[in-house]
mmCIF file of C-alpha atoms and ligand atoms in Angstrom:
data_model
loop_
_atom_site.group_PDB
_atom_site.id
_atom_site.type_symbol
_atom_site.label_atom_id
_atom_site.label_comp_id
_atom_site.label_asym_id
_atom_site.label_seq_id
_atom_site.Cartn_x
_atom_site.Cartn_y
_atom_site.Cartn_z
ATOM 1 C CA MET A 1 0.000 0.000 0.000
ATOM 2 C CA LEU A 2 1.190 3.522 -0.744
ATOM 3 C CA ARG A 3 2.204 5.682 2.204
ATOM 4 C CA ILE A 4 1.842 9.419 2.625
ATOM 5 C CA GLY A 5 4.375 11.163 4.829
ATOM 6 C CA ILE A 6 3.710 14.664 6.114
ATOM 7 C CA ASP A 7 6.451 16.794 7.662
ATOM 8 C CA LEU A 8 4.854 19.568 9.659
ATOM 9 C CA GLY A 9 7.471 22.285 9.898
ATOM 10 C CA GLY A 10 7.405 25.735 11.427
ATOM 11 C CA THR A 11 7.310 27.514 8.062
ATOM 12 C CA LYS A 12 6.337 24.856 5.536
ATOM 13 C CA THR A 13 4.411 21.606 5.498
ATOM 14 C CA GLU A 14 5.623 18.996 3.063
ATOM 15 C CA GLY A 15 3.904 15.836 1.869
ATOM 16 C CA ILE A 16 5.135 12.866 -0.152
ATOM 17 C CA VAL A 17 3.726 9.645 -1.513
ATOM 18 C CA MET A 18 6.123 6.735 -1.033
ATOM 19 C CA ASP A 19 5.862 3.288 -2.594
ATOM 20 C CA GLY A 20 6.708 -0.039 -0.974
ATOM 21 C CA ALA A 21 10.336 0.155 -2.096
ATOM 22 C CA GLY A 22 10.869 3.554 -0.456
ATOM 23 C CA LYS A 23 10.702 5.539 -3.700
ATOM 24 C CA ILE A 24 9.108 8.987 -3.563
ATOM 25 C CA LEU A 25 6.405 9.171 -6.244
ATOM 26 C CA LEU A 26 4.952 12.609 -5.518
ATOM 27 C CA ARG A 27 5.884 15.641 -3.473
ATOM 28 C CA GLU A 28 3.872 18.710 -2.496
ATOM 29 C CA ARG A 29 4.614 21.699 -0.295
ATOM 30 C CA GLN A 30 2.475 24.331 1.371
ATOM 31 C CA LEU A 31 3.207 27.117 3.790
ATOM 32 C CA THR A 32 2.322 26.271 7.405
ATOM 33 C CA PRO A 33 -0.365 28.794 8.363
ATOM 34 C CA GLN A 34 1.059 29.169 11.853
ATOM 35 C CA ALA A 35 -0.437 32.630 12.414
ATOM 36 C CA ASP A 36 -3.925 31.327 11.587
ATOM 37 C CA GLY A 37 -3.800 28.759 14.354
ATOM 38 C CA TYR A 38 -4.359 25.085 14.949
ATOM 39 C CA GLN A 39 -7.481 24.525 12.842
ATOM 40 C CA ALA A 40 -5.810 26.077 9.786
ATOM 41 C CA ILE A 41 -2.807 23.752 10.240
ATOM 42 C CA LEU A 42 -5.120 20.717 10.415
ATOM 43 C CA ASN A 43 -6.843 21.843 7.215
ATOM 44 C CA THR A 44 -3.498 22.279 5.456
ATOM 45 C CA ILE A 45 -2.551 18.688 6.310
ATOM 46 C CA ARG A 46 -5.956 17.398 5.169
ATOM 47 C CA ASN A 47 -5.715 19.283 1.877
ATOM 48 C CA LEU A 48 -2.208 17.928 1.244
ATOM 49 C CA VAL A 49 -3.337 14.354 1.910
ATOM 50 C CA LEU A 50 -6.405 14.672 -0.330
ATOM 51 C CA GLU A 51 -4.404 16.259 -3.129
ATOM 52 C CA LEU A 52 -1.669 13.602 -2.973
ATOM 53 C CA GLU A 53 -4.295 10.844 -3.017
ATOM 54 C CA LYS A 54 -6.065 12.418 -5.967
ATOM 55 C CA LYS A 55 -2.819 12.628 -7.941
ATOM 56 C CA SER A 56 -1.716 9.111 -7.053
ATOM 57 C CA GLY A 57 -5.192 7.668 -7.607
ATOM 58 C CA ALA A 58 -4.952 5.523 -4.487
ATOM 59 C CA SER A 59 -5.957 5.726 -0.873
ATOM 60 C CA CYS A 60 -2.889 5.786 1.337
ATOM 61 C CA ARG A 61 -1.662 5.253 4.880
ATOM 62 C CA VAL A 62 -0.796 8.549 6.585
ATOM 63 C CA GLY A 63 2.135 9.310 8.898
ATOM 64 C CA VAL A 64 2.891 12.751 10.290
ATOM 65 C CA GLY A 65 6.146 14.117 11.686
ATOM 66 C CA THR A 66 5.511 16.876 14.210
ATOM 67 C CA PRO A 67 7.614 19.311 16.143
ATOM 68 C CA GLY A 68 7.271 18.115 19.745
ATOM 69 C CA ALA A 69 5.782 14.766 20.818
ATOM 70 C CA LEU A 70 2.425 13.337 21.842
ATOM 71 C CA SER A 71 2.081 12.933 25.589
ATOM 72 C CA THR A 72 1.621 9.255 26.453
ATOM 73 C CA ARG A 73 -0.626 10.346 29.315
ATOM 74 C CA THR A 74 -3.012 12.752 27.553
ATOM 75 C CA GLY A 75 -2.490 12.114 23.816
ATOM 76 C CA ARG A 76 -1.895 15.832 23.391
ATOM 77 C CA LEU A 77 1.147 17.420 21.779
ATOM 78 C CA LYS A 78 3.869 18.839 24.038
ATOM 79 C CA ASN A 79 7.324 20.428 23.699
ATOM 80 C CA SER A 80 6.491 21.915 20.280
ATOM 81 C CA ASN A 81 8.137 25.135 19.160
ATOM 82 C CA THR A 82 5.086 25.684 16.914
ATOM 83 C CA VAL A 83 3.347 26.760 20.078
ATOM 84 C CA CYS A 84 -0.260 26.734 18.813
ATOM 85 C CA LEU A 85 0.067 22.926 18.570
ATOM 86 C CA ASN A 86 0.881 22.452 22.240
ATOM 87 C CA GLY A 87 -1.955 20.878 24.212
ATOM 88 C CA GLN A 88 -3.783 19.784 21.038
ATOM 89 C CA PRO A 89 -4.806 16.141 20.412
ATOM 90 C CA ILE A 90 -3.447 16.364 16.865
ATOM 91 C CA ARG A 91 -3.423 12.652 16.044
ATOM 92 C CA GLN A 92 -7.000 12.169 17.195
ATOM 93 C CA ASP A 93 -8.154 15.270 15.301
ATOM 94 C CA LEU A 94 -6.401 14.169 12.102
ATOM 95 C CA GLU A 95 -7.912 10.699 12.391
ATOM 96 C CA GLU A 96 -11.376 12.240 12.564
ATOM 97 C CA LEU A 97 -10.665 14.668 9.747
ATOM 98 C CA LEU A 98 -9.223 11.976 7.462
ATOM 99 C CA SER A 99 -11.468 9.077 8.628
ATOM 100 C CA ARG A 100 -8.589 6.652 9.099
ATOM 101 C CA PRO A 101 -5.812 5.760 11.537
ATOM 102 C CA VAL A 102 -2.919 8.237 11.515
ATOM 103 C CA ARG A 103 0.524 7.718 13.034
ATOM 104 C CA CYS A 104 2.453 10.649 14.460
ATOM 105 C CA ALA A 105 6.011 10.950 15.698
ATOM 106 C CA ASN A 106 8.431 13.645 16.686
ATOM 107 C CA ASP A 107 10.363 15.032 13.687
ATOM 108 C CA ALA A 108 13.772 13.968 15.060
ATOM 109 C CA ASN A 109 12.383 10.445 15.464
ATOM 110 C CA CYS A 110 11.211 10.507 11.832
ATOM 111 C CA PHE A 111 14.719 11.575 10.805
ATOM 112 C CA ALA A 112 16.245 8.697 12.795
ATOM 113 C CA LEU A 113 13.801 6.161 11.349
ATOM 114 C CA SER A 114 14.432 7.245 7.775
ATOM 115 C CA GLU A 115 18.214 7.159 8.129
ATOM 116 C CA ALA A 116 18.089 3.816 9.957
ATOM 117 C CA LEU A 117 15.830 2.089 7.413
ATOM 118 C CA ASP A 118 17.410 3.150 4.132
ATOM 119 C CA GLY A 119 19.862 5.962 4.861
ATOM 120 C CA ALA A 120 23.309 6.240 6.416
ATOM 121 C CA GLY A 121 22.377 3.816 9.218
ATOM 122 C CA ARG A 122 20.872 1.115 6.996
ATOM 123 C CA ASN A 123 23.432 -1.489 8.099
ATOM 124 C CA GLY A 124 23.060 -0.634 11.785
ATOM 125 C CA VAL A 125 21.266 -2.598 14.484
ATOM 126 C CA LEU A 126 20.970 0.286 16.952
ATOM 127 C CA VAL A 127 20.979 3.698 15.304
ATOM 128 C CA PHE A 128 21.011 7.016 17.112
ATOM 129 C CA GLY A 129 19.816 9.786 14.805
ATOM 130 C CA VAL A 130 20.868 13.289 15.761
ATOM 131 C CA ILE A 131 19.480 16.629 14.630
ATOM 132 C CA MET A 132 21.727 19.638 15.154
ATOM 133 C CA GLY A 133 20.100 22.746 13.703
ATOM 134 C CA THR A 134 18.079 25.525 15.273
ATOM 135 C CA GLY A 135 17.543 23.026 18.086
ATOM 136 C CA VAL A 136 19.187 19.746 19.054
ATOM 137 C CA GLY A 137 17.184 16.507 19.124
ATOM 138 C CA GLY A 138 17.545 12.835 18.514
ATOM 139 C CA GLY A 139 15.833 9.506 18.008
ATOM 140 C CA ILE A 140 16.585 5.856 18.631
ATOM 141 C CA VAL A 141 15.885 3.017 16.195
ATOM 142 C CA LEU A 142 16.507 -0.600 17.207
ATOM 143 C CA ASN A 143 16.232 -3.375 14.596
ATOM 144 C CA GLY A 144 14.386 -1.034 12.247
ATOM 145 C CA LYS A 145 11.837 0.000 14.878
ATOM 146 C CA LEU A 146 11.511 3.392 16.471
ATOM 147 C CA HIS A 147 11.950 3.388 20.247
ATOM 148 C CA GLU A 148 9.901 6.314 21.535
ATOM 149 C CA GLY A 149 10.096 5.412 25.208
ATOM 150 C CA HIS A 150 7.670 5.365 28.119
ATOM 151 C CA GLN A 151 7.211 9.143 28.036
ATOM 152 C CA HIS A 152 8.069 9.718 24.368
ATOM 153 C CA ILE A 153 11.318 11.463 25.269
ATOM 154 C CA ALA A 154 13.767 8.720 24.249
ATOM 155 C CA GLY A 155 16.775 10.197 22.472
ATOM 156 C CA GLU A 156 16.173 13.786 23.626
ATOM 157 C CA TRP A 157 19.840 14.380 24.425
ATOM 158 C CA GLY A 158 19.493 18.081 23.490
ATOM 159 C CA HIS A 159 18.139 18.769 26.962
ATOM 160 C CA ASN A 160 20.705 16.809 28.911
ATOM 161 C CA VAL A 161 22.461 19.347 31.103
ATOM 162 C CA LEU A 162 26.051 19.619 29.907
ATOM 163 C CA GLU A 163 27.235 22.568 32.009
ATOM 164 C CA PRO A 164 25.002 23.504 34.978
ATOM 165 C CA ASN A 165 26.123 27.133 34.904
ATOM 166 C CA GLY A 166 25.644 27.468 31.158
ATOM 167 C CA PRO A 167 23.155 29.660 29.271
ATOM 168 C CA LEU A 168 19.451 29.503 30.102
ATOM 169 C CA CYS A 169 17.553 27.142 27.778
ATOM 170 C CA TYR A 170 13.947 27.685 26.634
ATOM 171 C CA CYS A 171 13.065 24.489 28.536
ATOM 172 C CA GLY A 172 13.815 26.242 31.835
ATOM 173 C CA LYS A 173 17.114 24.525 32.635
ATOM 174 C CA LYS A 174 20.609 25.923 32.269
ATOM 175 C CA GLY A 175 23.426 24.679 30.068
ATOM 176 C CA CYS A 176 21.483 22.115 28.028
ATOM 177 C CA VAL A 177 23.376 20.467 25.150
ATOM 178 C CA GLU A 178 21.124 22.457 22.799
ATOM 179 C CA THR A 179 22.357 25.776 24.177
ATOM 180 C CA PHE A 180 25.871 24.861 22.976
ATOM 181 C CA LEU A 181 25.481 22.601 19.935
ATOM 182 C CA SER A 182 22.596 24.313 18.086
ATOM 183 C CA GLY A 183 23.269 26.978 15.446
ATOM 184 C CA PRO A 184 22.153 29.773 17.802
ATOM 185 C CA GLY A 185 24.348 28.198 20.519
ATOM 186 C CA LEU A 186 27.444 28.363 18.335
ATOM 187 C CA ALA A 187 26.592 31.955 17.350
ATOM 188 C CA ARG A 188 26.189 32.894 21.021
ATOM 189 C CA GLU A 189 29.575 31.427 21.900
ATOM 190 C CA TRP A 190 31.140 33.581 19.164
ATOM 191 C CA ARG A 191 29.343 36.741 20.316
ATOM 192 C CA ALA A 192 30.507 36.193 23.902
ATOM 193 C CA GLN A 193 34.015 37.199 22.842
ATOM 194 C CA LYS A 194 35.029 40.774 23.313
ATOM 195 C CA GLY A 195 34.327 42.918 20.268
ATOM 196 C CA ALA A 196 32.900 40.119 18.112
ATOM 197 C CA ALA A 197 30.258 41.147 15.579
ATOM 198 C CA ALA A 198 27.253 38.829 15.225
ATOM 199 C CA LEU A 199 27.931 35.962 12.818
ATOM 200 C CA GLU A 200 25.905 32.967 11.753
ATOM 201 C CA ALA A 201 27.119 29.455 12.553
ATOM 202 C CA LYS A 202 28.246 28.708 8.993
ATOM 203 C CA ASP A 203 30.332 31.914 8.857
ATOM 204 C CA ILE A 204 32.077 31.040 12.128
ATOM 205 C CA VAL A 205 32.939 27.614 10.695
ATOM 206 C CA ALA A 206 34.252 29.253 7.495
ATOM 207 C CA ARG A 207 36.383 31.732 9.453
ATOM 208 C CA ALA A 208 37.935 28.939 11.488
ATOM 209 C CA GLU A 209 38.755 27.108 8.253
ATOM 210 C CA GLN A 210 40.470 30.251 6.970
ATOM 211 C CA GLY A 211 42.707 30.256 10.052
ATOM 212 C CA ASP A 212 41.042 32.949 12.205
ATOM 213 C CA PRO A 213 42.350 32.117 15.716
ATOM 214 C CA LYS A 214 39.262 33.446 17.534
ATOM 215 C CA ALA A 215 36.919 31.411 15.373
ATOM 216 C CA GLU A 216 39.193 28.390 15.782
ATOM 217 C CA ALA A 217 39.023 28.691 19.572
ATOM 218 C CA VAL A 218 35.207 28.794 19.409
ATOM 219 C CA MET A 219 35.203 25.735 17.133
ATOM 220 C CA GLN A 220 37.558 23.852 19.464
ATOM 221 C CA ARG A 221 35.132 24.407 22.329
ATOM 222 C CA TYR A 222 32.221 23.395 20.080
ATOM 223 C CA LEU A 223 33.895 20.129 19.023
ATOM 224 C CA ASP A 224 34.928 19.322 22.596
ATOM 225 C CA ARG A 225 31.356 19.828 23.820
ATOM 226 C CA PHE A 226 30.057 17.718 20.933
ATOM 227 C CA GLY A 227 32.347 14.905 22.080
ATOM 228 C CA HIS A 228 31.370 15.268 25.705
ATOM 229 C CA ALA A 229 27.621 15.411 24.990
ATOM 230 C CA LEU A 230 27.586 12.508 22.534
ATOM 231 C CA SER A 231 29.773 10.286 24.733
ATOM 232 C CA VAL A 232 27.041 10.395 27.394
ATOM 233 C CA VAL A 233 24.551 8.951 24.899
ATOM 234 C CA ILE A 234 27.026 6.362 23.614
ATOM 235 C CA ASN A 235 27.797 5.183 27.150
ATOM 236 C CA ILE A 236 24.078 4.451 27.646
ATOM 237 C CA LEU A 237 23.002 3.132 24.228
ATOM 238 C CA ASP A 238 26.259 1.877 22.698
ATOM 239 C CA PRO A 239 24.826 2.275 19.182
ATOM 240 C CA ASP A 240 26.672 0.900 16.180
ATOM 241 C CA VAL A 241 25.783 3.975 14.102
ATOM 242 C CA VAL A 242 25.208 7.628 14.935
ATOM 243 C CA VAL A 243 23.769 9.621 12.016
ATOM 244 C CA LEU A 244 24.028 13.398 12.101
ATOM 245 C CA GLY A 245 21.461 15.682 10.451
ATOM 246 C CA GLY A 246 20.408 19.322 10.554
ATOM 247 C CA GLY A 247 22.410 22.318 9.307
ATOM 248 C CA LEU A 248 25.338 21.875 11.722
ATOM 249 C CA SER A 249 25.878 18.290 10.528
ATOM 250 C CA ASN A 250 27.582 19.854 7.488
ATOM 251 C CA ILE A 251 30.603 20.735 9.646
ATOM 252 C CA ALA A 252 33.161 18.315 8.211
ATOM 253 C CA ARG A 253 35.336 18.375 11.355
ATOM 254 C CA LEU A 254 32.575 16.722 13.404
ATOM 255 C CA TYR A 255 33.515 13.450 11.694
ATOM 256 C CA THR A 256 37.258 13.802 12.373
ATOM 257 C CA ASP A 257 38.194 16.123 15.289
ATOM 258 C CA GLY A 258 34.691 15.838 16.791
ATOM 259 C CA ARG A 259 34.869 12.076 16.637
ATOM 260 C CA ASP A 260 38.277 12.159 18.398
ATOM 261 C CA HIS A 261 36.670 14.105 21.251
ATOM 262 C CA VAL A 262 33.866 11.526 21.498
ATOM 263 C CA ALA A 263 36.510 8.787 21.692
ATOM 264 C CA ARG A 264 38.348 10.693 24.425
ATOM 265 C CA TYR A 265 35.226 10.962 26.593
ATOM 266 C CA VAL A 266 33.590 7.584 25.986
ATOM 267 C CA PHE A 267 34.010 4.741 28.497
ATOM 268 C CA ASN A 268 36.055 2.452 26.302
ATOM 269 C CA ASP A 269 39.631 2.215 25.062
ATOM 270 C CA GLU A 270 38.443 2.622 21.474
ATOM 271 C CA LEU A 271 35.439 4.045 19.651
ATOM 272 C CA ARG A 272 33.938 1.607 17.179
ATOM 273 C CA THR A 273 30.668 3.494 16.765
ATOM 274 C CA GLN A 274 30.341 4.921 13.257
ATOM 275 C CA ILE A 275 29.518 8.636 13.158
ATOM 276 C CA LEU A 276 28.102 9.416 9.716
ATOM 277 C CA PRO A 277 26.422 12.301 7.908
ATOM 278 C CA HIS A 278 22.806 11.848 6.814
ATOM 279 C CA VAL A 279 22.029 10.556 3.335
ATOM 280 C CA HIS A 280 18.524 11.890 2.715
ATOM 281 C CA GLY A 281 19.138 15.547 3.568
ATOM 282 C CA ASP A 282 16.033 17.644 4.088
ATOM 283 C CA SER A 283 13.873 14.722 2.922
ATOM 284 C CA SER A 284 14.630 12.444 5.871
ATOM 285 C CA GLY A 285 11.871 13.877 8.072
ATOM 286 C CA VAL A 286 9.130 13.466 5.517
ATOM 287 C CA ARG A 287 10.457 10.038 4.462
ATOM 288 C CA GLY A 288 10.473 8.867 8.067
ATOM 289 C CA ALA A 289 6.887 10.058 8.526
ATOM 290 C CA ALA A 290 5.792 7.823 5.611
ATOM 291 C CA GLN A 291 7.917 5.007 7.050
ATOM 292 C CA LEU A 292 5.928 5.052 10.297
ATOM 293 C CA TRP A 293 3.906 2.528 8.264
ATOM 294 C CA ASN A 294 5.444 -0.668 6.891
ATOM 295 C CA PRO A 295 4.739 -1.212 3.201
ATOM 296 C CA ALA A 296 2.958 -4.478 4.043
ATOM 297 C CA GLU A 297 0.476 -2.903 6.469
HETATM 298 ZN ZN1 LIG B 1 16.846 22.606 27.555
#
């Protein structure tokens, strides 16, 4: 059966139709009407699904990747940075609107699933998928199955406290991994230097590559923190593959110098875990949403 994946993003909502072999047959995009509120977002998803079904000529399974996660206690969405979604029973509402079962998962979990099934982690048994972008998230896939956890927070290493006196995080704690390893976190670290003009993450990386000593010092701290933060996850999960996604995953040194820092911190005399860049790029979230359904279901 064909599967529709929907990736509900802060600015755009994307939908695909995927066949049993994992091939994308159709793709559609619409702006996420965040300012118009929850009902408008539901309607956007419904319209995308109906349009994709009309074009494919088949009725499809539907999976949705959301910012935030569904509470296992209430069935309502929590921890979403698209704030009008918080507290809403989005899966239940979509099931009513579309008259069929709908599966939902956190967008970082969709990324992890996609990369584990047919991406960079396809040969892995236990895959930890990491998003490092505006925020920092993660997801765990074991034997091709998503592990969401008892409270649907499995893999959320972005809010492990790395340095208790660090910057305040939006979650209310201080010094979360996200406050250091996200794009805004890297930019903040740069700005904290005396006389530094505001730069974006990618420009700081470029300056370090050109030999700017200040930028290099910021990058050294970034790579060290990456190693420290990821070693904590590896000591618990011991995954065979870690796949990195999100804008910051394009930093080539994460896979060399960053990896050396992980090895230095991890509780073993060697690091055999593979740390790999994503294969599916921006498509991994929407692919993983479709892959919440097996082709045989
Ligand atoms: Zn936090």
